[in-house]
mmCIF file of C-alpha atoms in Angstrom:
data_model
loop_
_atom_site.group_PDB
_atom_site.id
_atom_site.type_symbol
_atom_site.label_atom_id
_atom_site.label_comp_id
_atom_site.label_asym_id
_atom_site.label_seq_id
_atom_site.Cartn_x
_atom_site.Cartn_y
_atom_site.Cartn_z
ATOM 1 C CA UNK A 1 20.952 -170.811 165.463
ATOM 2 C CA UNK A 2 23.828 -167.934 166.765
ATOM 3 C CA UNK A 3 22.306 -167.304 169.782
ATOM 4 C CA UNK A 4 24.920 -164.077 169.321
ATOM 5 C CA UNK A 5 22.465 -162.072 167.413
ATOM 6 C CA UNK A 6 20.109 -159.677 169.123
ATOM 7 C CA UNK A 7 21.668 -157.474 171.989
ATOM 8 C CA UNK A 8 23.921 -155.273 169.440
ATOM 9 C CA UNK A 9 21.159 -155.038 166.942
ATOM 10 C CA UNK A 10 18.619 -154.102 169.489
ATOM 11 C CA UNK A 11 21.031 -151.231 170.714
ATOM 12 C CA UNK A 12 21.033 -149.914 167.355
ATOM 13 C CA UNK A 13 17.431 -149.383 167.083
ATOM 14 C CA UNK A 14 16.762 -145.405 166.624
ATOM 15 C CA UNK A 15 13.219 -145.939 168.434
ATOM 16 C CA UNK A 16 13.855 -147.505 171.600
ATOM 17 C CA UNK A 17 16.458 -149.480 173.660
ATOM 18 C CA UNK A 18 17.028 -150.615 177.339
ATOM 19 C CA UNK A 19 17.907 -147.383 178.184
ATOM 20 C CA UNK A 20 14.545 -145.559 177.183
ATOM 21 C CA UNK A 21 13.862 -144.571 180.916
ATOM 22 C CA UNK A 22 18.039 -143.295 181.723
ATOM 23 C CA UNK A 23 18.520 -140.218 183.622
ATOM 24 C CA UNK A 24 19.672 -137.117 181.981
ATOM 25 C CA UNK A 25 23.405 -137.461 183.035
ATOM 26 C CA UNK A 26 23.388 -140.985 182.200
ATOM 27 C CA UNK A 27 21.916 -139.700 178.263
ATOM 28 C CA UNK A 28 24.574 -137.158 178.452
ATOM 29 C CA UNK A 29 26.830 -139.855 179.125
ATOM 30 C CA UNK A 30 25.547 -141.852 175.751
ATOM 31 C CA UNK A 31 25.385 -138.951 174.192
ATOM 32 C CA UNK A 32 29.005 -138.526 174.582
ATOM 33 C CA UNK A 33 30.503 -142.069 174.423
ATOM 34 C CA UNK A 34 28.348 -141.699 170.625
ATOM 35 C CA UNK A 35 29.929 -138.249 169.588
ATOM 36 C CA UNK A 36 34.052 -139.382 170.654
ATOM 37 C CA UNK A 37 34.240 -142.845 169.008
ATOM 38 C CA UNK A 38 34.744 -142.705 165.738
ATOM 39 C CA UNK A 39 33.464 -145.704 164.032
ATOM 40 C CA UNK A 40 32.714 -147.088 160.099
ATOM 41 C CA UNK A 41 29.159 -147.376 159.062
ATOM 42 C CA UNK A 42 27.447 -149.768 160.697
ATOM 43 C CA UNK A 43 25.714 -152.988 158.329
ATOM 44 C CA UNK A 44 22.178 -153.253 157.522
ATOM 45 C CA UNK A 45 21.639 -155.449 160.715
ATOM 46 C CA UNK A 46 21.872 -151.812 162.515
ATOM 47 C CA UNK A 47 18.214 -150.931 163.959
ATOM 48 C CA UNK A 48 16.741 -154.395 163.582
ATOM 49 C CA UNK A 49 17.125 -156.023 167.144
ATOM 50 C CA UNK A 50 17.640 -154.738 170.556
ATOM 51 C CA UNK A 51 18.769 -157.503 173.216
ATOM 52 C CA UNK A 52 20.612 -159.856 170.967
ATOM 53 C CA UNK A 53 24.251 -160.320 171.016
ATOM 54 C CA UNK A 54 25.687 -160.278 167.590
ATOM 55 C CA UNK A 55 29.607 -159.266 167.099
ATOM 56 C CA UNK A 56 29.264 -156.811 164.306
ATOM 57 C CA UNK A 57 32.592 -155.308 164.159
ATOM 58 C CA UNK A 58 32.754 -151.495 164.137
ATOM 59 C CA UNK A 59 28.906 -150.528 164.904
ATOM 60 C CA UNK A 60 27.389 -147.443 166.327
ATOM 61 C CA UNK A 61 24.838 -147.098 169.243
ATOM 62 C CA UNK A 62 23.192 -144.302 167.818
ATOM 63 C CA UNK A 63 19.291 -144.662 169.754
ATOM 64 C CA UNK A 64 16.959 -141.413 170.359
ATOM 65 C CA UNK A 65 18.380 -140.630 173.998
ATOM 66 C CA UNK A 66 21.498 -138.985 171.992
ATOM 67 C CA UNK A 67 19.393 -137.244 169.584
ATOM 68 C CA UNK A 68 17.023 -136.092 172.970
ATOM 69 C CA UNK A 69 20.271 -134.865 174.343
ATOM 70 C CA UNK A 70 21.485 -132.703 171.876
ATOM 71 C CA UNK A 71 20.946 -132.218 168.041
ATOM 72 C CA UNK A 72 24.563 -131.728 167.720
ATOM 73 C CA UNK A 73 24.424 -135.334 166.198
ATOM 74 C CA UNK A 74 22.318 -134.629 163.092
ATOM 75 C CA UNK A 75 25.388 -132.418 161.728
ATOM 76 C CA UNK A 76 28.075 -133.685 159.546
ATOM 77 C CA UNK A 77 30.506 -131.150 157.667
ATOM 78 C CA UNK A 78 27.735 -129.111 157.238
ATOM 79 C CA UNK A 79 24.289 -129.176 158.405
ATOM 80 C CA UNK A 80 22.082 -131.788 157.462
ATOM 81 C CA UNK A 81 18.445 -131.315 157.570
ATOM 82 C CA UNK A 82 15.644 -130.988 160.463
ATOM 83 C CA UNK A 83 13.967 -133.512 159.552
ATOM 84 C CA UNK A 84 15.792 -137.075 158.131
ATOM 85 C CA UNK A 85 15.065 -138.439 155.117
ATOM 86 C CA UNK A 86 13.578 -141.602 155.269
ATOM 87 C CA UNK A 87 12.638 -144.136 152.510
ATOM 88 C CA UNK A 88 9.023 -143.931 150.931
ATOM 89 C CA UNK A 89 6.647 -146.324 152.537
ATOM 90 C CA UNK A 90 5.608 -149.401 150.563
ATOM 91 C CA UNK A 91 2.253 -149.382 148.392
ATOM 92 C CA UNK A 92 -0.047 -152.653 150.506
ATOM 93 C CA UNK A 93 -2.627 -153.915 148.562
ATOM 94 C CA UNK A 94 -5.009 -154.820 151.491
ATOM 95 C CA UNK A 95 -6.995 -157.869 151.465
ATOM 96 C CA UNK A 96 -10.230 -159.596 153.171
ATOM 97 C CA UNK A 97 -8.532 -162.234 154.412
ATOM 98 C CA UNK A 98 -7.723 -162.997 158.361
ATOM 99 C CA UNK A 99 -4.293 -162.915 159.052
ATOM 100 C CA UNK A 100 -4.877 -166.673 160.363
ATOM 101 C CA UNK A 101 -6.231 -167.656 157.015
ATOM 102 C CA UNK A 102 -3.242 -166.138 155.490
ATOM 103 C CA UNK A 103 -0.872 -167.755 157.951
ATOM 104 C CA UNK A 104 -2.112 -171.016 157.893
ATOM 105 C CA UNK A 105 -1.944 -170.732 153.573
ATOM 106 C CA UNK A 106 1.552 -169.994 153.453
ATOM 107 C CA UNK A 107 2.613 -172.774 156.419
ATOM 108 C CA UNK A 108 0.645 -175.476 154.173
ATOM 109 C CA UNK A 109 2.163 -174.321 151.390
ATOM 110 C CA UNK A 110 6.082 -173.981 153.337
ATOM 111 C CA UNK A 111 5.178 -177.848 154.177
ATOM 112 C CA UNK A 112 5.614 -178.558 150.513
ATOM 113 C CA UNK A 113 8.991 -177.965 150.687
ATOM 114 C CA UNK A 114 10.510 -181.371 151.937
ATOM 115 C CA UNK A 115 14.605 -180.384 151.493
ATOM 116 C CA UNK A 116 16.733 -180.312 154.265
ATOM 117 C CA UNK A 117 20.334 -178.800 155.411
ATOM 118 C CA UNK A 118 22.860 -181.446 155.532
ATOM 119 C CA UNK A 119 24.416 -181.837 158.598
ATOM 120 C CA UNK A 120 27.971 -180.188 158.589
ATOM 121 C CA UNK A 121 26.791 -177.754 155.998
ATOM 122 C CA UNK A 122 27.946 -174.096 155.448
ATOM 123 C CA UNK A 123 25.837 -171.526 154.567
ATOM 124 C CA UNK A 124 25.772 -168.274 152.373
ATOM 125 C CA UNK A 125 23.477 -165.286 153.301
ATOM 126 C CA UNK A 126 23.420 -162.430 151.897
ATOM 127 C CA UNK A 127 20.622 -159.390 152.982
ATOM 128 C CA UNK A 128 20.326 -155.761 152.087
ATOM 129 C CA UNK A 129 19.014 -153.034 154.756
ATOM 130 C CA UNK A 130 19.005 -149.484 156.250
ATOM 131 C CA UNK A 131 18.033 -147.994 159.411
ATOM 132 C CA UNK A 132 17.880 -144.237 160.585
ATOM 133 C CA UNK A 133 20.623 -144.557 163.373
ATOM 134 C CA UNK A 134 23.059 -144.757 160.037
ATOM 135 C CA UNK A 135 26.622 -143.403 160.951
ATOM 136 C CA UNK A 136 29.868 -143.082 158.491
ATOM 137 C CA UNK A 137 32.525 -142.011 161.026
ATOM 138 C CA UNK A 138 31.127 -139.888 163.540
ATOM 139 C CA UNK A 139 28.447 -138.431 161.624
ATOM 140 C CA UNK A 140 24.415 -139.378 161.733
ATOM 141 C CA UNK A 141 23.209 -139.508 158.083
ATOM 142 C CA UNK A 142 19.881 -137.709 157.906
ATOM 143 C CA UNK A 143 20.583 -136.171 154.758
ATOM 144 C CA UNK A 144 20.500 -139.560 152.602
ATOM 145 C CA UNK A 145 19.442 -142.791 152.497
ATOM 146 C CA UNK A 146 22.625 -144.808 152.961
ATOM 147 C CA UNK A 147 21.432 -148.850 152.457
ATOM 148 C CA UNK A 148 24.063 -151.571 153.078
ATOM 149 C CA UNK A 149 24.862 -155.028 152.265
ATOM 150 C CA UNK A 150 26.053 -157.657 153.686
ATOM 151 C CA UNK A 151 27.104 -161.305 152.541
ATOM 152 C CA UNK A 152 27.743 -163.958 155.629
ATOM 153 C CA UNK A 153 29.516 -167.296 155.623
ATOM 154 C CA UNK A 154 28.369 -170.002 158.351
ATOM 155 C CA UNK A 155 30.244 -172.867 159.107
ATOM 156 C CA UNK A 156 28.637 -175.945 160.802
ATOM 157 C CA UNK A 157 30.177 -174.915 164.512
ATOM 158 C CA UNK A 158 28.350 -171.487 164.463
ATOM 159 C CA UNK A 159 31.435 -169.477 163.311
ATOM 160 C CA UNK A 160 30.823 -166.644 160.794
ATOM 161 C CA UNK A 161 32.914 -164.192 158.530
ATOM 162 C CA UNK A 162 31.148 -161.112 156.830
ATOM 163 C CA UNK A 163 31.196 -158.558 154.202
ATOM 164 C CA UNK A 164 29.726 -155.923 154.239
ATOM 165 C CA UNK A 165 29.450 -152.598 152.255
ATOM 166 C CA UNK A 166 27.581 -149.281 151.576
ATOM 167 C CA UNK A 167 25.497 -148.592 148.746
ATOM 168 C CA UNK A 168 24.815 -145.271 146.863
ATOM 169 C CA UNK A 169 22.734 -142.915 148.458
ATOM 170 C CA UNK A 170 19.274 -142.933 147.567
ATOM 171 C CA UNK A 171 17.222 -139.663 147.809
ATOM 172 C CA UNK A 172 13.395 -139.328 146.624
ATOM 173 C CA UNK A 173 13.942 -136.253 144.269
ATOM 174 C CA UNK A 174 16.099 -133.870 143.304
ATOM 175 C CA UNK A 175 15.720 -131.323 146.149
ATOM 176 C CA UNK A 176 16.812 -134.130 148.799
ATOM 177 C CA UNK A 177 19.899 -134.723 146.233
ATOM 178 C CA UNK A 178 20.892 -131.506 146.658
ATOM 179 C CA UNK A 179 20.262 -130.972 150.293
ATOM 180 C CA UNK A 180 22.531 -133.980 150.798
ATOM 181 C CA UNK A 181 25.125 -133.044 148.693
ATOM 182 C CA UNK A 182 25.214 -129.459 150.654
ATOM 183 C CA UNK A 183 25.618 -130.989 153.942
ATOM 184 C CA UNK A 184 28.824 -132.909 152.906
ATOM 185 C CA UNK A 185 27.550 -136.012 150.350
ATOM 186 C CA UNK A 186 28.207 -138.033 153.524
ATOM 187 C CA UNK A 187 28.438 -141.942 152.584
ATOM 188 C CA UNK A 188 29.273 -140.857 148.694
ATOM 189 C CA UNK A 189 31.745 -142.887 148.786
ATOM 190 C CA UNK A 190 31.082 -146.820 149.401
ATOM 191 C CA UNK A 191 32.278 -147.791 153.407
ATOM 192 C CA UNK A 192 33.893 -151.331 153.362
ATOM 193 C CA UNK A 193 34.043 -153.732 156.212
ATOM 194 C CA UNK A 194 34.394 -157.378 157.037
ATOM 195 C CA UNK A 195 34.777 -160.084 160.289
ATOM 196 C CA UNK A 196 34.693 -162.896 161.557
ATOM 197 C CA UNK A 197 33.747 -164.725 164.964
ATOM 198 C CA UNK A 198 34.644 -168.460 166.517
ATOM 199 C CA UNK A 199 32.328 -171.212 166.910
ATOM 200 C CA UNK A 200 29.235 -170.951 169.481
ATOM 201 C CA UNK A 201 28.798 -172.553 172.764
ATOM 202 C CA UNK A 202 26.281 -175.890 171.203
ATOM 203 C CA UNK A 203 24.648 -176.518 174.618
ATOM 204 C CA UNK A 204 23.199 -172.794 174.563
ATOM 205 C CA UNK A 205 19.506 -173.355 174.044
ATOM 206 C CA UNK A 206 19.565 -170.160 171.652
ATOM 207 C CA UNK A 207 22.072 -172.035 169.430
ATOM 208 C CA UNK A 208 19.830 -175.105 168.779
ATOM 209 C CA UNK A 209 17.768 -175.150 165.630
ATOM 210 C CA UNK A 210 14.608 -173.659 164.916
ATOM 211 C CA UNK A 211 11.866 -176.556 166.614
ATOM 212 C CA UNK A 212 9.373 -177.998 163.758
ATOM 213 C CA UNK A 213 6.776 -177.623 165.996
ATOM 214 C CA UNK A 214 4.682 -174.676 165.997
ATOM 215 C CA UNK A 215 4.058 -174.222 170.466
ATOM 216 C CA UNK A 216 8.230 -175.096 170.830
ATOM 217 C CA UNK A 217 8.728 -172.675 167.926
ATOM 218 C CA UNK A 218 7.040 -169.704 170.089
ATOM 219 C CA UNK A 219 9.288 -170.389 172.656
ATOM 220 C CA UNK A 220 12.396 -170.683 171.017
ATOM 221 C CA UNK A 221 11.758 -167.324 169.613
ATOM 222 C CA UNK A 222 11.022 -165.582 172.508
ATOM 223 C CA UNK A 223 13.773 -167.219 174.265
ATOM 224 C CA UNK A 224 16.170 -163.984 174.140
ATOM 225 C CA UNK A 225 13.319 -161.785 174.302
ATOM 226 C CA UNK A 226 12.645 -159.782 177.480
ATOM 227 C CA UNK A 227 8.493 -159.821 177.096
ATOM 228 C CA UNK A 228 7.145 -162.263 174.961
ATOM 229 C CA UNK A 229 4.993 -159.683 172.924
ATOM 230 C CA UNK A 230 4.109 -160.513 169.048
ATOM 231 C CA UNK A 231 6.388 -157.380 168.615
ATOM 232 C CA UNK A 232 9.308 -159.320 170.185
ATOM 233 C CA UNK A 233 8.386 -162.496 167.966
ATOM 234 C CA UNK A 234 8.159 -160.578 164.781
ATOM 235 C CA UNK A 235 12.158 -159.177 165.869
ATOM 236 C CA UNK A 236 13.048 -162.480 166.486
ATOM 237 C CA UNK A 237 11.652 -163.897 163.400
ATOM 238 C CA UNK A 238 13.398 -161.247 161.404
ATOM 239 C CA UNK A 239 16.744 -161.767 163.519
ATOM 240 C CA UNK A 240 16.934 -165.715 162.635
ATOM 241 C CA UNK A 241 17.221 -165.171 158.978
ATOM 242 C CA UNK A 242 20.158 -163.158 159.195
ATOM 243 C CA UNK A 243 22.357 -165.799 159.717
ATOM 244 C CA UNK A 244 20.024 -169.109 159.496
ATOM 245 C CA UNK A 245 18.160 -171.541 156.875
ATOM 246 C CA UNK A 246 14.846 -173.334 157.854
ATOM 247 C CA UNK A 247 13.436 -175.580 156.229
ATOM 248 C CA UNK A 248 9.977 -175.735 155.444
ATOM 249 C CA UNK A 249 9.108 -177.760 158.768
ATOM 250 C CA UNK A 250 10.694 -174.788 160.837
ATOM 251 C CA UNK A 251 9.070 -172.112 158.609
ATOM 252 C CA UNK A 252 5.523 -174.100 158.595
ATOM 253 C CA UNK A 253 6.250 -173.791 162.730
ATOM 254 C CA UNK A 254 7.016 -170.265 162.238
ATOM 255 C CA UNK A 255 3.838 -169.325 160.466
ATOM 256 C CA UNK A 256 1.346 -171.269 162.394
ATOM 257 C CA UNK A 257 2.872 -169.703 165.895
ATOM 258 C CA UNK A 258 1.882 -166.269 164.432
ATOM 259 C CA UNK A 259 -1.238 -167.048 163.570
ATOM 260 C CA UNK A 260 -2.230 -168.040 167.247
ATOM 261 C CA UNK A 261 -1.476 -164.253 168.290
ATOM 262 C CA UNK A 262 -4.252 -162.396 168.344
ATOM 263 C CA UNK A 263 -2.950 -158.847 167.724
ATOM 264 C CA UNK A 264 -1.641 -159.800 164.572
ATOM 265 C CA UNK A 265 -2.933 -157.849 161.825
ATOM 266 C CA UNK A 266 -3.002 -158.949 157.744
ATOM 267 C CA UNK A 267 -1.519 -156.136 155.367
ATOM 268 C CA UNK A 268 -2.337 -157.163 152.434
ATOM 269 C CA UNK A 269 -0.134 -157.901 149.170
ATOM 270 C CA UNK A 270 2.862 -155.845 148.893
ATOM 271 C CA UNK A 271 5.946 -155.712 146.811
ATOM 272 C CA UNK A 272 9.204 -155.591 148.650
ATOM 273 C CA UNK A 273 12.490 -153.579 148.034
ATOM 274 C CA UNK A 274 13.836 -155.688 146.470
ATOM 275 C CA UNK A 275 11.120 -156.275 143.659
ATOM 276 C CA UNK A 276 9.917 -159.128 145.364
ATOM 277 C CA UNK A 277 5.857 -160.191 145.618
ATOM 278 C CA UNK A 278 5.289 -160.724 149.244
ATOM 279 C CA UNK A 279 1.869 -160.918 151.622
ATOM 280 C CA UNK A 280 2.456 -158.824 154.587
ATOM 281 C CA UNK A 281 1.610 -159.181 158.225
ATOM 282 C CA UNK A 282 1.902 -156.644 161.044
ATOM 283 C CA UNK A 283 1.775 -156.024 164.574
ATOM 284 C CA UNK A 284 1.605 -152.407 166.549
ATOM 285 C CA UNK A 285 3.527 -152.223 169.565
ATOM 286 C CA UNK A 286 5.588 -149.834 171.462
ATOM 287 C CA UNK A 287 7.826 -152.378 173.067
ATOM 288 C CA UNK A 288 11.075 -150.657 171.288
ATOM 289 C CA UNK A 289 9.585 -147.073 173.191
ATOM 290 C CA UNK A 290 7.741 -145.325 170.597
ATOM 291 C CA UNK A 291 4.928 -146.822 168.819
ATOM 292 C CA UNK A 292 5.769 -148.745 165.681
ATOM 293 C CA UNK A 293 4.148 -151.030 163.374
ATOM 294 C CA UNK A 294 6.423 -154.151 162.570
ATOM 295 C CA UNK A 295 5.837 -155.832 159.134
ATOM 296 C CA UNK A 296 7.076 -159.151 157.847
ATOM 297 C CA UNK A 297 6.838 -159.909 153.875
ATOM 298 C CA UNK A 298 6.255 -163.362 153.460
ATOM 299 C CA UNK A 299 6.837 -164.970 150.108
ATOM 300 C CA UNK A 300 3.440 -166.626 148.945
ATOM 301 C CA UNK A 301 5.379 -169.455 147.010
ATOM 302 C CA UNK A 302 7.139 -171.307 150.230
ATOM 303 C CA UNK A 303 6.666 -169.383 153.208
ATOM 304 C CA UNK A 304 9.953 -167.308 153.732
ATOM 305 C CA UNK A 305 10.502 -164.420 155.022
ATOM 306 C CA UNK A 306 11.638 -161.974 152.209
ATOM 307 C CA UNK A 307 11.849 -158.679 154.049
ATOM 308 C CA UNK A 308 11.117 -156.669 157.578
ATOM 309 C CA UNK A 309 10.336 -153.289 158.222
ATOM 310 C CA UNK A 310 9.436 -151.220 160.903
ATOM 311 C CA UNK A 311 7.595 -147.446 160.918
ATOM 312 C CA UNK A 312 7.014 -145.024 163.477
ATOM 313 C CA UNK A 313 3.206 -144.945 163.477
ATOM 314 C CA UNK A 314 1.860 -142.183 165.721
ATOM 315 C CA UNK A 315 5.008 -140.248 167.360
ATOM 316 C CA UNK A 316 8.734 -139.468 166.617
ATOM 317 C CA UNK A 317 9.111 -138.827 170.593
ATOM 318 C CA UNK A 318 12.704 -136.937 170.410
ATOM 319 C CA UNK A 319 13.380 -138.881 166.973
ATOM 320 C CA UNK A 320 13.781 -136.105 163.995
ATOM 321 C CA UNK A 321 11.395 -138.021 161.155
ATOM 322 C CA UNK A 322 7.615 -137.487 160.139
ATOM 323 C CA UNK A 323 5.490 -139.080 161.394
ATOM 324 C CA UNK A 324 4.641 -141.933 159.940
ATOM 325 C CA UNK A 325 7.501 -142.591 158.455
ATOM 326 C CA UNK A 326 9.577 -145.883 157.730
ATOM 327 C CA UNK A 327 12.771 -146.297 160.403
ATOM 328 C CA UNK A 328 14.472 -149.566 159.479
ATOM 329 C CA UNK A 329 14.313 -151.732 156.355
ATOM 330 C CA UNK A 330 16.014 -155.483 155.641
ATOM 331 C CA UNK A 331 15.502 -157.215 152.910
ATOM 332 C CA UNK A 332 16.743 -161.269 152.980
ATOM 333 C CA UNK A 333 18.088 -162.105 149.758
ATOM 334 C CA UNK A 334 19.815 -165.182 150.302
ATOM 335 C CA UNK A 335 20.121 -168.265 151.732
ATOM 336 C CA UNK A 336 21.470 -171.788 150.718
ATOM 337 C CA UNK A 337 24.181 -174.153 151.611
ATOM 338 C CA UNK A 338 27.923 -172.969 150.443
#
């Protein structure tokens, strides 16, 4: 696993981050290391993660301390709206089911799945996402929904190189069309960027594969975390298929470690972003610093993870969305040796 994943990521998130408790001069000093860098849009990893260390090249620590500070951020040529837009929520089918009879389903069924990644292989990823703390240059996007995308090539030693690119802005009607266009049609047109990184330190324990066992899998994932909340597991979870392939062992492990937590909650059938038929699982927590409800979309044919959300459930603290309202959105599209 790139052990280099979470601590950008987790700075990105527009509900939360390790600075949730700074001092007003030290917000004012965010606030204005945000407003004078000028920087491209940042991937769909932005707003995922928040302690993970992943080198993506050109991203913007947009969290709600700046937008506490001063609303100067929510204006691009023009004014953009009080309130973001923010993608509709998804339609959940729920179900009778416990989530540990769900869990334990989709590990038995993962288990069916015998192939394996040949050692020395390179892998191909390739996920789709958006988050609120969206920036194109110096400007916030609250007057769009701006998703990105992102294609990633893994070589066997843990070095990457990336793609990644904006997609056209996606607005629920008309009305938030033309708001959008009004306040400067910011991210109209499509924001390229691409990196690379070297090969990983192998003797970091983060860097080892996912265990196939489901106690050493709980561990591993919580490994980077600061708390080991369900919250942080779910993150984690999320953050490993960014840039990894398990096989059905590790995602069996994966499964069955959720289903021992106890504040784990079963959604019921949804279907993703992406089109995709998916049984959902949640946790609430406020471990990011407002309360959110985390989702993971599980694909009821093998186990994988197929998408991640996460949606302000009770307060947008100094955040400018309804509440509730959807935050962050990635959808894994794919994964298989190069």
């Amino acid at each position: 696993m790139n052990g280099n994943a979470l601590h950008t990521l987790k700075a990105l998130d527009p509900a939360g981050g390790s600075q949730v408790h700074a001092s007003p001069t030290d917000r004012e000093r965010l606030l204005a290391n945000v407003l004078n860098t000028s920087r491209p849009a940042p991937g769909p990893a932005a707003g995922l993660l928040r302690r993970w260390r992943w080198p993506l090249a050109g991203v913007a620590v947009a969290t709600s301390l700046a937008v506490a500070v001063s609303t100067y951020t929510l204006f691009g040529p023009n004014a953009q709206p009080a309130q973001a837009m923010t993608p509709p929520p998804l339609r959940y089918a729920p179900g009778s089911e416990s989530p540990r009879a769900v869990l334990e389903r989709l590990a038995v069924v993962a288990l069916k799945d015998t192939s394996r990644v040949p050692a020395g292989s390179s892998l191909y990823l390739k996920h789709q996402g958006w988050a609120l703390s969206t920036r194109i240059g110096q400007i916030q996007v609250t007057s769009a929904i701006v998703p990105s995308e992102r294609e990633t090539w893994k070589k066997a030693d843990g070095s990457m190189r990336w793609k990644q690119r904006t997609l056209p802005p996606r607005f629920q009607n008309a009305h938030d069309e033309e708001v959008w266009s009004d306040a400067g049609a910011v991210g109209e047109d499509p924001q390229f960027t691409e990196d690379a990184t070297g090969p990983v330190n192998a003797n970091d324990p983060l860097n080892r594969p996912a265990p196939e066992e489901p106690r050493a899998m709980g561990k591993w994932l919580l490994a980077s975390q600061e708390y080991a909340g369900t919250a942080e597991a779910f993150d984690s979870v999320a953050a490993h298929n960014l840039d990894e392939l398990w096989n059905g062992r590790q995602r069996a492990a994966m499964l069955r470690f959720l289903a021992t937590r106890t504040d784990v909650t079963y959604r019921g059938k949804v279907t993703d972003r992406a089109g995709r038929a998916g049984q959902a699982v949640s946790v609430d927590s406020a471990y990011g610093g407002l309360p959110t409800k985390y989702t993971l979309i599980l694909d009821e044919s093998n186990g994988k993870v197929l998408a991640y959300e996460e949606e302000l459930t009770t307060t947008a603290g100094a955040l400018n969305v309804k509440v509730p309202s959807v935050i962050s959105y990635f959808c894994f599209l794919t994964a298989r040796v190069d």
